[in-house]
């Protein structure tokens, strides 16, 4: 499957959020978005990344952007993760990795689910991609920088 690249249109998908509701990405068009794929709830690198998104959430909101985290964890796992760390953004359960495959998010180190962040403009066009398993906080810094340029 072809990977999503800069300039591509955001693919349509519907996943369950941490509250058990169907989340349709089409309903978010017209807003800038940061969609980040991460390996697993409540693991050291993923917690660090989620908490950095939390700590900088107001900056994303001020830029009119929504933040969406996606992993293969269940909605119940996401709810616990959200409550434990007071996460103010959307977490989506991609249990069968269908959206990860739709984006063709690569694995890292041959077996770990990849950590990739996409910045999407208001028209649903991918404007930035950052792929790095390590340096989780760079995903947030780079996303904010790109959003400010849009």
JSON list of C-alpha atoms in Angstrom, two decimals, residues 35 38 46 52 68 79 86 89-90 110 112 118 122 142 144 146:
[
{"chain": "A", "resi": 35, "resn": "UNK", "atom": "CA", "xyz": [-2.70, 13.19, 13.79]},
{"chain": "A", "resi": 38, "resn": "UNK", "atom": "CA", "xyz": [2.05, 5.93, 18.56]},
{"chain": "A", "resi": 46, "resn": "UNK", "atom": "CA", "xyz": [4.27, 7.23, 24.43]},
{"chain": "A", "resi": 52, "resn": "UNK", "atom": "CA", "xyz": [3.99, 16.96, 25.82]},
{"chain": "A", "resi": 68, "resn": "UNK", "atom": "CA", "xyz": [-5.67, 13.17, 17.52]},
{"chain": "A", "resi": 79, "resn": "UNK", "atom": "CA", "xyz": [-9.90, 6.13, 28.52]},
{"chain": "A", "resi": 86, "resn": "UNK", "atom": "CA", "xyz": [-5.41, 14.27, 32.09]},
{"chain": "A", "resi": 89, "resn": "UNK", "atom": "CA", "xyz": [-7.37, 15.51, 23.13]},
{"chain": "A", "resi": 90, "resn": "UNK", "atom": "CA", "xyz": [-8.91, 12.72, 21.08]},
{"chain": "A", "resi": 110, "resn": "UNK", "atom": "CA", "xyz": [11.39, -4.16, 12.29]},
{"chain": "A", "resi": 112, "resn": "UNK", "atom": "CA", "xyz": [7.54, -1.85, 16.84]},
{"chain": "A", "resi": 118, "resn": "UNK", "atom": "CA", "xyz": [1.00, 14.20, 10.30]},
{"chain": "A", "resi": 122, "resn": "UNK", "atom": "CA", "xyz": [-8.00, 22.94, 6.83]},
{"chain": "A", "resi": 142, "resn": "UNK", "atom": "CA", "xyz": [7.90, 20.24, 14.82]},
{"chain": "A", "resi": 144, "resn": "UNK", "atom": "CA", "xyz": [3.67, 23.48, 16.20]},
{"chain": "A", "resi": 146, "resn": "UNK", "atom": "CA", "xyz": [4.60, 23.74, 10.85]}
]
